[in-house]
Amino acid sequence: MLTLIYVDTSVFDYMDLFEFSTSNKILDIVFVISVAVFIYINTIIVYKLEHIIQDSPIPKTSFKRINKIITIYNILLFVPLIIISYQIIFEKSYYIHFIYLILLISHIFGLFFSIAGLLKFLRWSKQSKEKLAITYLISFALFSILIIFSLLYHISEISKHPTNITLINYHKETQTKSLNIPEIYKFYISTYILTFFAIWVSTFFLMYQHVSKNPVKLFVTMLIPMILFLINLLPNTTILIVNLISMYPFLFPLYTITSTLSFFIGPVIFSSVIFILITNTKNKTFKNYLLPLSYGLFLILVSTQPSVFSKVLYPPFGLISLLFSGLSVYMIFIGFYLPSVSIKNNYLMFRTLIGKYQFELFKNMARVEYENEVKKIFDKIQKGDEFKLSQKKNIDQLDKEEISRLVEYVKRELKIKDNTGKGKDNTGNKRYT
């Protein structure tokens, strides 16, 4: 996956290095192979996520609904990609409408789960007051804004091209349009920078507990992605690099290789922090639930980074990486939601995480989910006539027998809710209710 995204985002850099032109058939073949690899990777990821969700405490009805959404998403995404690949190989052109369709599907899919994550963290942060929950609330808000600006920017740029996309002069296209920066791009890049900073801050909080005894190691580890990220984006550093290359041309190949790689270092470090968390728990189920979060954080940053895709549409390199944006938000949402729901329903899992600060976020989210379920049951009780709570001014007016019946009723309702899922996780542990 990392290799695929690197090739997709850096092909045009290597075109300059090896003096390729867009008419070269090798580029067409590379793009078609990239599409095939993307479909394969996407299918494998969705298949593994489906099995993880199937063994989770999510109710069967919700699982079936999510499964239908994913199936429709894949069909609507894969079919236009295959058609574009066919047209590029045999007709040396393709219709731009397929690009519009693919971008809409991918971005709407990502926006759906980013808003879902935003609403979840809004509730979790309100009730738990956890600082990490607040930072991830901000992150999901920025995910939503970033996806919207990404879609608007790419569609506005693509709309300048003809309906039938054919061979173009890559160098002429990038040189003539590079100075004309649209307003929407400024919002897009600003949101991307803010998203990077939000993830950086939340990763810093998570990593602090592991290396707090070694502050030098902490700051070096966290400053590396920040410095490399800023070098690639700040105008002053970009001008400095251009001047150095003009003075010392032999540096150009080195810059070509390292410029794209430097964008990957930050996302890789962020994902590595989650992998560190995974190694800190012996619960296999919890590890499986955290894996999507690790991959999702990596994908969201590398898939939404600016590229020349919308300027050079033949071959449409950069499109494949951009299409990972929808899947990445889905993985982040699942990576947060499944652990919190699982801790809520699995007492053994809850006990194994006690005393581990880095999992405090998930325990607080689980507590909020549990409290909300109990609240719904009490709302149901108040509307019913079985306990006649509406006639009681406070809990002190209930006798011992009524309290026992009330507790048993709540426990029974929680078990009924639990039975709408699987009843056990994939380790065989009974869920805690």
PDB file of C-alpha atoms in Angstrom, residues 48 103 123 132 149 158 196 214 217 237 249-250 270-271 277 279 355 379 383 402 409-410 412 431:
ATOM      1  CA  LYS A  48     -10.659  -7.863   6.895  1.00  0.00           C
ATOM      2  CA  LEU A 103     -14.427  11.757  -6.734  1.00  0.00           C
ATOM      3  CA  ARG A 123     -21.051  13.283  22.751  1.00  0.00           C
ATOM      4  CA  LEU A 132      -7.818  13.453  23.879  1.00  0.00           C
ATOM      5  CA  PHE A 149     -12.543  21.489   0.275  1.00  0.00           C
ATOM      6  CA  ILE A 158     -11.068  19.384 -13.416  1.00  0.00           C
ATOM      7  CA  PHE A 196      -1.842  17.638  10.327  1.00  0.00           C
ATOM      8  CA  ASN A 214      13.110  10.676  28.065  1.00  0.00           C
ATOM      9  CA  LYS A 217      13.567  11.240  22.583  1.00  0.00           C
ATOM     10  CA  THR A 237      12.014  26.810   2.264  1.00  0.00           C
ATOM     11  CA  PRO A 249      21.899  20.502 -10.390  1.00  0.00           C
ATOM     12  CA  PHE A 250      23.278  17.197  -9.117  1.00  0.00           C
ATOM     13  CA  PHE A 270       1.571   8.791  13.769  1.00  0.00           C
ATOM     14  CA  SER A 271       0.609   5.260  12.763  1.00  0.00           C
ATOM     15  CA  LEU A 277      -0.312   1.114  21.932  1.00  0.00           C
ATOM     16  CA  THR A 279       1.811  -3.915  21.651  1.00  0.00           C
ATOM     17  CA  GLY A 355      -3.984   1.570  35.034  1.00  0.00           C
ATOM     18  CA  ASP A 379     -36.383   6.710  29.808  1.00  0.00           C
ATOM     19  CA  LYS A 383     -42.732   6.059  30.074  1.00  0.00           C
ATOM     20  CA  GLU A 402     -38.707  -2.358  43.903  1.00  0.00           C
ATOM     21  CA  TYR A 409     -34.937  -5.124  34.645  1.00  0.00           C
ATOM     22  CA  VAL A 410     -32.024  -2.861  33.591  1.00  0.00           C
ATOM     23  CA  ARG A 412     -32.111  -7.836  31.411  1.00  0.00           C
ATOM     24  CA  ARG A 431     -19.420  -9.740  27.280  1.00  0.00           C
TER      25      ARG A 431
END
